[in-house]
Amino acid sequence: MIPEPFVQELLARVDVVDVVGRYVQLRKGGANLLGLCPFHNEKSPSFTVSPTKQFYHCFGCGAHGSAISFLMEHTGASFPEAVRSLAASVGMVVPEENRSPAQRAASQRRKEEVSRHQQILDTAHAHYQRGLKASPAAISYLKQRGLSGSIAARFGLGWTGGDRRGLAAVFPHYEDPLLVESGLVIEAEDGRRYDRFRERIMFPIRNTRGNIIGFGGRLIAKGEPKYLNSPETAVFSKGRELYGLWEARAAVRTEGCVLVVEGYMDVVGLAQRGIEHAVATLGTATTPEHVQKLLRLSNKVVFSFDGDKAGRRAAWRALQVCLPLLRDDASIRFLFLPQEHDPDSYVREFGAEAFRASLAEADPLSRFMLDELASHHAMDEAEGRAACVHEAKPLLALMPAGTLRMQIEREFARLVKLTPEELAGMLEAAPETPPHAAAHDARQGEPDYAEPPGFMDMPSEGFVPAEPWENPPGEPARGARRTQQRSRAVTPMAKRLLRLLLAHPELVDRLGDQQLEILEQGPHLVLVRDLIALAHTSGARHVGALLQAADPAQELTQVLNSLSTELLEQEDLPDPWAEWNDALHRIELETIKAEQSELIAGGLRDDASRLRYQELTRRLALLNSAATR
C-alpha cells in the first residue's frame, strides 16, 4: 500500500490544473478555470477547476475530486497507477509501506498471476479471432443476425471451432494449471481435460481498462446452454462486470445515458445500428456493484428487459437492487419491449429511430414501482390497499432519505388513499426487510443527536448524502431505513465551521484545548470533529487533498462533496481565524444558555446545581464582556 503521508505530499506538489489541462481545454472564468466536461457530453462548459482549492467539479454530471481521482476516472487507471504517474511527473519516487518479506512476496506473486492470466486470455482471444475468419458457418450466422465485419472486429468477436482440445494448438502445455484457473479449460474427475467453449461465437469481456478478463460464448446451433460465461476467476467476477462497458464508454458520455440490456447480442446488435451506449449483465441478475458502476458512469440509467413475464421479473429484481442506491440527481428508468422482442430483434425489425423513440418513453423507476405494486392488489377495496401498503413498506424503507423518496411516498400515499403524514407514521414502525433486500441493508442505525433547545438554530437543508456509498468488494450495499438510519443534521453553525475548515485546513494547527473542549460539547458538531481529525491525521492542506483523504464510506465525505462545490464560488476570507473564533464564541454562548435552561427547568434544588448555575452566569458575563471590546 502507498503511505497516506506520501499521497498528501504528492497532492501538495502537483497542480490539478496541469493534470486536467492535459486532457481538457481550460479557460479562465473568474478565480477558477472552465472547460467542457470530459465525463459527459455538453455544449457549454459546466466543468470547473479550482487552482486555489485544488479540485474539479462538473455542475452537469457531478464529476468531482482531486488530481488523483481525475486520472483514475478519465484514464481508467487504478489508484496506485494514478499515484505513480503523478509522482513520476514531479520527480517523486513512490514508497511502499513497511511490509514483511512474506507480504511483499505474496503481492509479487499476485501481480505475476494476474499478468499470466492476462497473457493466457489474450492468446486465447487471438486464437478465437483467427477461428472466426476461417469459419464460413460462423460468418454466415453473424451476417444473418445483421452484423458486419467491422462491428465484429470492434467487439473482438471470435469462433471456437468444435475440437474438444482446440486450445492445445496455441497452448502446447495444455496441462498448465492456469488454463483451468483462467476458465478456458475444464478438468474432469478422471483428470482428462477439454476446452470449456466449443462451437460458440465468442464475446470477449473487458474491464474498465480494456483488458480481457473473461469470455461469453453463444451456440449457433441448437443446444443448451445457449450462452456460456467464463467462471469466476482471479480476474473475473460476473457480479461486478458489465459486457460492452469498455466499448460503450465514449457513447455513454455523448448520449448522457447508459442502456442496460440482457444479452451480448443485444449490445452488439444495437451498436451495429448506431445505438452504442448499451451494456449487458453477464447472465446474472443485476447486483449492487453493477448499479454503483452504472451510476458512476452516468446519472441516467435505462434498463431494457424483454416484455414477457421473465423480463418483468428481472426488472423487478433490478428495481429492488436500485432502491438503496437512488439519488436525487440520478434517473433510473425501465423500458419494456413487446413480448416477442428483445432489443436486438426490435431494432432489426423496426430500426434505430423506433428504438430510440421507445427509449425516450421508458418508465421512470417510480412509475414502474407503483404500477407494479398496484397490479398485485385490489386497489378499489380497503383490504387491497392495506395489503399494498404492507408490501410497499419494506421497499420504501430501503430508499435513502431525500427528495426522490419524499416524492415517491407522496404518490404512493395518494394511490392507497392515505395522507402523506399517515403513511409516514406507518413507515416509522420499522418494517421487516424482505429477504431479497436483506443483503442491501447491512448498515446499522446511527444515533440521533438530541439538540438542546435553541442550540445553533434549526438543521440546515440539503445535507442528505446524494452519492451512494462505495462498497469494498464482497460487502453489501448500504441501504437507508427511516427508523434505522438518519444522516446527522448539519446546522447552520456546523456548516459554517465545516466551510471554514474545508477552505482553510491549516486552522487545525492553531486549535487549543479549550476550543476542542467546546467542540466536544456540541451534539451537532460530530462532523466538525471528524473533519478536524481527518485534517490532523492526513496532513491535508487544501480541499482536493481532504477529499482524497476522506473515506468514501463515511457520511463526512458526502457532506464535504456538497460543501466543496459551494466553495468554488466563495471568495477567500481575509481573516479565517477571526471567523473561526467568532463561530466558537457563539457556540459556547448557546451551550451555556442551554445548560442554564436545563438547570432552571430542574428547579435548582441542590447546592451543586445552584453553584453550577452561578459558574455559568459568570462565564456568560465574561464572554459577553469580551465580545463588546
PDB file of N, CA and C in Angstrom, residues 458-522:
ATOM      1  N   MET A 458     -32.089  25.756  13.560  1.00  0.00           N
ATOM      2  CA  MET A 458     -32.624  24.510  13.023  1.00  0.00           C
ATOM      3  C   MET A 458     -31.619  23.869  12.079  1.00  0.00           C
ATOM      4  N   PRO A 459     -31.683  22.537  11.924  1.00  0.00           N
ATOM      5  CA  PRO A 459     -30.777  21.887  10.977  1.00  0.00           C
ATOM      6  C   PRO A 459     -30.928  22.457   9.582  1.00  0.00           C
ATOM      7  N   SER A 460     -29.808  22.529   8.869  1.00  0.00           N
ATOM      8  CA  SER A 460     -29.795  23.060   7.508  1.00  0.00           C
ATOM      9  C   SER A 460     -30.285  22.007   6.536  1.00  0.00           C
ATOM     10  N   GLU A 461     -30.999  22.451   5.498  1.00  0.00           N
ATOM     11  CA  GLU A 461     -31.455  21.537   4.461  1.00  0.00           C
ATOM     12  C   GLU A 461     -30.320  21.219   3.504  1.00  0.00           C
ATOM     13  N   GLY A 462     -30.484  20.125   2.793  1.00  0.00           N
ATOM     14  CA  GLY A 462     -29.578  19.858   1.682  1.00  0.00           C
ATOM     15  C   GLY A 462     -28.359  19.046   2.010  1.00  0.00           C
ATOM     16  N   PHE A 463     -28.317  18.438   3.200  1.00  0.00           N
ATOM     17  CA  PHE A 463     -27.118  17.688   3.516  1.00  0.00           C
ATOM     18  C   PHE A 463     -27.376  16.209   3.684  1.00  0.00           C
ATOM     19  N   VAL A 464     -28.448  15.721   3.096  1.00  0.00           N
ATOM     20  CA  VAL A 464     -28.596  14.273   2.975  1.00  0.00           C
ATOM     21  C   VAL A 464     -27.647  13.825   1.870  1.00  0.00           C
ATOM     22  N   PRO A 465     -26.758  12.847   2.129  1.00  0.00           N
ATOM     23  CA  PRO A 465     -25.797  12.461   1.101  1.00  0.00           C
ATOM     24  C   PRO A 465     -26.482  12.113  -0.207  1.00  0.00           C
ATOM     25  N   ALA A 466     -25.954  12.674  -1.306  1.00  0.00           N
ATOM     26  CA  ALA A 466     -26.560  12.430  -2.610  1.00  0.00           C
ATOM     27  C   ALA A 466     -25.922  11.272  -3.327  1.00  0.00           C
ATOM     28  N   GLU A 467     -24.680  10.940  -2.978  1.00  0.00           N
ATOM     29  CA  GLU A 467     -23.975   9.891  -3.686  1.00  0.00           C
ATOM     30  C   GLU A 467     -24.120   8.569  -2.959  1.00  0.00           C
ATOM     31  N   PRO A 468     -24.178   7.460  -3.665  1.00  0.00           N
ATOM     32  CA  PRO A 468     -24.186   6.155  -2.999  1.00  0.00           C
ATOM     33  C   PRO A 468     -22.837   5.869  -2.407  1.00  0.00           C
ATOM     34  N   TRP A 469     -22.824   5.145  -1.281  1.00  0.00           N
ATOM     35  CA  TRP A 469     -21.551   4.762  -0.694  1.00  0.00           C
ATOM     36  C   TRP A 469     -20.924   3.662  -1.509  1.00  0.00           C
ATOM     37  N   GLU A 470     -19.623   3.776  -1.708  1.00  0.00           N
ATOM     38  CA  GLU A 470     -18.893   2.746  -2.453  1.00  0.00           C
ATOM     39  C   GLU A 470     -18.583   1.604  -1.506  1.00  0.00           C
ATOM     40  N   ASN A 471     -18.843   0.394  -1.899  1.00  0.00           N
ATOM     41  CA  ASN A 471     -18.615  -0.751  -1.036  1.00  0.00           C
ATOM     42  C   ASN A 471     -17.356  -1.491  -1.424  1.00  0.00           C
ATOM     43  N   PRO A 472     -16.551  -1.887  -0.423  1.00  0.00           N
ATOM     44  CA  PRO A 472     -15.440  -2.762  -0.744  1.00  0.00           C
ATOM     45  C   PRO A 472     -15.962  -4.060  -1.324  1.00  0.00           C
ATOM     46  N   PRO A 473     -15.166  -4.728  -2.161  1.00  0.00           N
ATOM     47  CA  PRO A 473     -15.624  -5.973  -2.762  1.00  0.00           C
ATOM     48  C   PRO A 473     -16.128  -6.950  -1.713  1.00  0.00           C
ATOM     49  N   GLY A 474     -17.281  -7.522  -1.990  1.00  0.00           N
ATOM     50  CA  GLY A 474     -17.806  -8.539  -1.087  1.00  0.00           C
ATOM     51  C   GLY A 474     -18.705  -7.993  -0.008  1.00  0.00           C
ATOM     52  N   GLU A 475     -18.708  -6.647   0.208  1.00  0.00           N
ATOM     53  CA  GLU A 475     -19.564  -6.094   1.229  1.00  0.00           C
ATOM     54  C   GLU A 475     -20.893  -5.682   0.617  1.00  0.00           C
ATOM     55  N   PRO A 476     -21.978  -5.807   1.382  1.00  0.00           N
ATOM     56  CA  PRO A 476     -23.278  -5.436   0.839  1.00  0.00           C
ATOM     57  C   PRO A 476     -23.421  -3.941   0.715  1.00  0.00           C
ATOM     58  N   ALA A 477     -24.330  -3.530  -0.172  1.00  0.00           N
ATOM     59  CA  ALA A 477     -24.616  -2.109  -0.296  1.00  0.00           C
ATOM     60  C   ALA A 477     -25.294  -1.622   0.965  1.00  0.00           C
ATOM     61  N   ARG A 478     -25.084  -0.362   1.274  1.00  0.00           N
ATOM     62  CA  ARG A 478     -25.668   0.187   2.479  1.00  0.00           C
ATOM     63  C   ARG A 478     -27.034   0.765   2.158  1.00  0.00           C
ATOM     64  N   GLY A 479     -28.058   0.194   2.716  1.00  0.00           N
ATOM     65  CA  GLY A 479     -29.392   0.705   2.487  1.00  0.00           C
ATOM     66  C   GLY A 479     -29.670   1.890   3.386  1.00  0.00           C
ATOM     67  N   ALA A 480     -30.884   2.378   3.309  1.00  0.00           N
ATOM     68  CA  ALA A 480     -31.273   3.504   4.142  1.00  0.00           C
ATOM     69  C   ALA A 480     -32.673   3.259   4.653  1.00  0.00           C
ATOM     70  N   ARG A 481     -32.819   3.013   5.951  1.00  0.00           N
ATOM     71  CA  ARG A 481     -34.138   2.771   6.522  1.00  0.00           C
ATOM     72  C   ARG A 481     -34.485   3.934   7.424  1.00  0.00           C
ATOM     73  N   ARG A 482     -35.701   4.387   7.285  1.00  0.00           N
ATOM     74  CA  ARG A 482     -36.113   5.595   8.005  1.00  0.00           C
ATOM     75  C   ARG A 482     -35.886   5.462   9.500  1.00  0.00           C
ATOM     76  N   THR A 483     -36.175   4.310  10.073  1.00  0.00           N
ATOM     77  CA  THR A 483     -36.088   4.174  11.510  1.00  0.00           C
ATOM     78  C   THR A 483     -34.727   3.709  11.970  1.00  0.00           C
ATOM     79  N   GLN A 484     -33.853   3.321  11.051  1.00  0.00           N
ATOM     80  CA  GLN A 484     -32.564   2.828  11.470  1.00  0.00           C
ATOM     81  C   GLN A 484     -31.424   3.734  11.081  1.00  0.00           C
ATOM     82  N   GLN A 485     -31.608   4.587  10.093  1.00  0.00           N
ATOM     83  CA  GLN A 485     -30.505   5.419   9.651  1.00  0.00           C
ATOM     84  C   GLN A 485     -30.986   6.823   9.371  1.00  0.00           C
ATOM     85  N   ARG A 486     -30.369   7.796  10.004  1.00  0.00           N
ATOM     86  CA  ARG A 486     -30.651   9.180   9.693  1.00  0.00           C
ATOM     87  C   ARG A 486     -29.330   9.900   9.570  1.00  0.00           C
ATOM     88  N   SER A 487     -29.153  10.663   8.525  1.00  0.00           N
ATOM     89  CA  SER A 487     -27.953  11.449   8.389  1.00  0.00           C
ATOM     90  C   SER A 487     -27.900  12.456   9.515  1.00  0.00           C
ATOM     91  N   ARG A 488     -26.708  12.681  10.041  1.00  0.00           N
ATOM     92  CA  ARG A 488     -26.568  13.653  11.103  1.00  0.00           C
ATOM     93  C   ARG A 488     -26.988  15.022  10.588  1.00  0.00           C
ATOM     94  N   ALA A 489     -27.805  15.721  11.381  1.00  0.00           N
ATOM     95  CA  ALA A 489     -28.240  17.044  10.967  1.00  0.00           C
ATOM     96  C   ALA A 489     -27.036  17.981  10.925  1.00  0.00           C
ATOM     97  N   VAL A 490     -26.962  18.780   9.878  1.00  0.00           N
ATOM     98  CA  VAL A 490     -25.902  19.768   9.759  1.00  0.00           C
ATOM     99  C   VAL A 490     -26.529  21.126   9.972  1.00  0.00           C
ATOM    100  N   THR A 491     -26.309  21.729  11.147  1.00  0.00           N
ATOM    101  CA  THR A 491     -26.907  23.010  11.477  1.00  0.00           C
ATOM    102  C   THR A 491     -26.158  24.129  10.774  1.00  0.00           C
ATOM    103  N   PRO A 492     -26.764  25.331  10.711  1.00  0.00           N
ATOM    104  CA  PRO A 492     -26.057  26.453  10.074  1.00  0.00           C
ATOM    105  C   PRO A 492     -24.683  26.720  10.692  1.00  0.00           C
ATOM    106  N   MET A 493     -24.586  26.625  12.038  1.00  0.00           N
ATOM    107  CA  MET A 493     -23.297  26.885  12.659  1.00  0.00           C
ATOM    108  C   MET A 493     -22.282  25.790  12.338  1.00  0.00           C
ATOM    109  N   ALA A 494     -22.737  24.536  12.354  1.00  0.00           N
ATOM    110  CA  ALA A 494     -21.829  23.443  11.988  1.00  0.00           C
ATOM    111  C   ALA A 494     -21.389  23.587  10.541  1.00  0.00           C
ATOM    112  N   LYS A 495     -22.323  23.989   9.687  1.00  0.00           N
ATOM    113  CA  LYS A 495     -21.988  24.199   8.281  1.00  0.00           C
ATOM    114  C   LYS A 495     -20.945  25.303   8.130  1.00  0.00           C
ATOM    115  N   ARG A 496     -21.071  26.349   8.923  1.00  0.00           N
ATOM    116  CA  ARG A 496     -20.097  27.446   8.885  1.00  0.00           C
ATOM    117  C   ARG A 496     -18.707  26.949   9.265  1.00  0.00           C
ATOM    118  N   LEU A 497     -18.630  26.126  10.319  1.00  0.00           N
ATOM    119  CA  LEU A 497     -17.333  25.588  10.748  1.00  0.00           C
ATOM    120  C   LEU A 497     -16.751  24.644   9.708  1.00  0.00           C
ATOM    121  N   LEU A 498     -17.596  23.812   9.134  1.00  0.00           N
ATOM    122  CA  LEU A 498     -17.119  22.882   8.112  1.00  0.00           C
ATOM    123  C   LEU A 498     -16.581  23.634   6.897  1.00  0.00           C
ATOM    124  N   ARG A 499     -17.284  24.688   6.490  1.00  0.00           N
ATOM    125  CA  ARG A 499     -16.810  25.500   5.367  1.00  0.00           C
ATOM    126  C   ARG A 499     -15.436  26.092   5.668  1.00  0.00           C
ATOM    127  N   LEU A 500     -15.289  26.643   6.871  1.00  0.00           N
ATOM    128  CA  LEU A 500     -14.017  27.265   7.244  1.00  0.00           C
ATOM    129  C   LEU A 500     -12.877  26.256   7.221  1.00  0.00           C
ATOM    130  N   LEU A 501     -13.122  25.089   7.810  1.00  0.00           N
ATOM    131  CA  LEU A 501     -12.072  24.071   7.871  1.00  0.00           C
ATOM    132  C   LEU A 501     -11.741  23.521   6.487  1.00  0.00           C
ATOM    133  N   LEU A 502     -12.757  23.352   5.657  1.00  0.00           N
ATOM    134  CA  LEU A 502     -12.531  22.807   4.327  1.00  0.00           C
ATOM    135  C   LEU A 502     -11.727  23.794   3.477  1.00  0.00           C
ATOM    136  N   ALA A 503     -12.058  25.071   3.593  1.00  0.00           N
ATOM    137  CA  ALA A 503     -11.344  26.088   2.818  1.00  0.00           C
ATOM    138  C   ALA A 503      -9.973  26.405   3.402  1.00  0.00           C
ATOM    139  N   HIS A 504      -9.822  26.198   4.722  1.00  0.00           N
ATOM    140  CA  HIS A 504      -8.560  26.554   5.404  1.00  0.00           C
ATOM    141  C   HIS A 504      -8.163  25.431   6.371  1.00  0.00           C
ATOM    142  N   PRO A 505      -7.738  24.281   5.863  1.00  0.00           N
ATOM    143  CA  PRO A 505      -7.389  23.166   6.757  1.00  0.00           C
ATOM    144  C   PRO A 505      -6.277  23.513   7.744  1.00  0.00           C
ATOM    145  N   GLU A 506      -5.482  24.537   7.414  1.00  0.00           N
ATOM    146  CA  GLU A 506      -4.390  24.916   8.322  1.00  0.00           C
ATOM    147  C   GLU A 506      -4.901  25.420   9.669  1.00  0.00           C
ATOM    148  N   LEU A 507      -6.201  25.741   9.773  1.00  0.00           N
ATOM    149  CA  LEU A 507      -6.762  26.189  11.049  1.00  0.00           C
ATOM    150  C   LEU A 507      -6.599  25.146  12.150  1.00  0.00           C
ATOM    151  N   VAL A 508      -6.572  23.873  11.774  1.00  0.00           N
ATOM    152  CA  VAL A 508      -6.488  22.826  12.800  1.00  0.00           C
ATOM    153  C   VAL A 508      -5.184  22.921  13.590  1.00  0.00           C
ATOM    154  N   ASP A 509      -4.147  23.501  12.998  1.00  0.00           N
ATOM    155  CA  ASP A 509      -2.866  23.610  13.695  1.00  0.00           C
ATOM    156  C   ASP A 509      -2.913  24.616  14.828  1.00  0.00           C
ATOM    157  N   ARG A 510      -3.931  25.486  14.848  1.00  0.00           N
ATOM    158  CA  ARG A 510      -4.000  26.547  15.861  1.00  0.00           C
ATOM    159  C   ARG A 510      -5.032  26.260  16.944  1.00  0.00           C
ATOM    160  N   LEU A 511      -5.694  25.121  16.852  1.00  0.00           N
ATOM    161  CA  LEU A 511      -6.742  24.823  17.829  1.00  0.00           C
ATOM    162  C   LEU A 511      -6.124  24.439  19.166  1.00  0.00           C
ATOM    163  N   GLY A 512      -6.605  25.081  20.226  1.00  0.00           N
ATOM    164  CA  GLY A 512      -6.136  24.766  21.572  1.00  0.00           C
ATOM    165  C   GLY A 512      -7.090  23.847  22.298  1.00  0.00           C
ATOM    166  N   ASP A 513      -6.712  23.444  23.495  1.00  0.00           N
ATOM    167  CA  ASP A 513      -7.530  22.510  24.270  1.00  0.00           C
ATOM    168  C   ASP A 513      -8.907  23.082  24.580  1.00  0.00           C
ATOM    169  N   GLN A 514      -8.983  24.399  24.876  1.00  0.00           N
ATOM    170  CA  GLN A 514     -10.266  24.984  25.230  1.00  0.00           C
ATOM    171  C   GLN A 514     -11.236  24.948  24.050  1.00  0.00           C
ATOM    172  N   GLN A 515     -10.732  25.257  22.852  1.00  0.00           N
ATOM    173  CA  GLN A 515     -11.609  25.215  21.686  1.00  0.00           C
ATOM    174  C   GLN A 515     -12.048  23.789  21.381  1.00  0.00           C
ATOM    175  N   LEU A 516     -11.143  22.840  21.508  1.00  0.00           N
ATOM    176  CA  LEU A 516     -11.511  21.444  21.260  1.00  0.00           C
ATOM    177  C   LEU A 516     -12.550  20.967  22.270  1.00  0.00           C
ATOM    178  N   GLU A 517     -12.449  21.456  23.516  1.00  0.00           N
ATOM    179  CA  GLU A 517     -13.427  21.082  24.536  1.00  0.00           C
ATOM    180  C   GLU A 517     -14.806  21.635  24.188  1.00  0.00           C
ATOM    181  N   ILE A 518     -14.851  22.880  23.688  1.00  0.00           N
ATOM    182  CA  ILE A 518     -16.127  23.468  23.267  1.00  0.00           C
ATOM    183  C   ILE A 518     -16.752  22.629  22.154  1.00  0.00           C
ATOM    184  N   LEU A 519     -15.933  22.226  21.194  1.00  0.00           N
ATOM    185  CA  LEU A 519     -16.440  21.415  20.081  1.00  0.00           C
ATOM    186  C   LEU A 519     -16.949  20.060  20.554  1.00  0.00           C
ATOM    187  N   GLU A 520     -16.327  19.508  21.607  1.00  0.00           N
ATOM    188  CA  GLU A 520     -16.758  18.210  22.129  1.00  0.00           C
ATOM    189  C   GLU A 520     -18.154  18.286  22.721  1.00  0.00           C
ATOM    190  N   GLN A 521     -18.565  19.480  23.194  1.00  0.00           N
ATOM    191  CA  GLN A 521     -19.849  19.613  23.864  1.00  0.00           C
ATOM    192  C   GLN A 521     -21.010  19.743  22.883  1.00  0.00           C
ATOM    193  N   GLY A 522     -20.714  20.032  21.630  1.00  0.00           N
ATOM    194  CA  GLY A 522     -21.780  20.268  20.658  1.00  0.00           C
ATOM    195  C   GLY A 522     -22.293  18.985  20.054  1.00  0.00           C
TER     196      GLY A 522
END
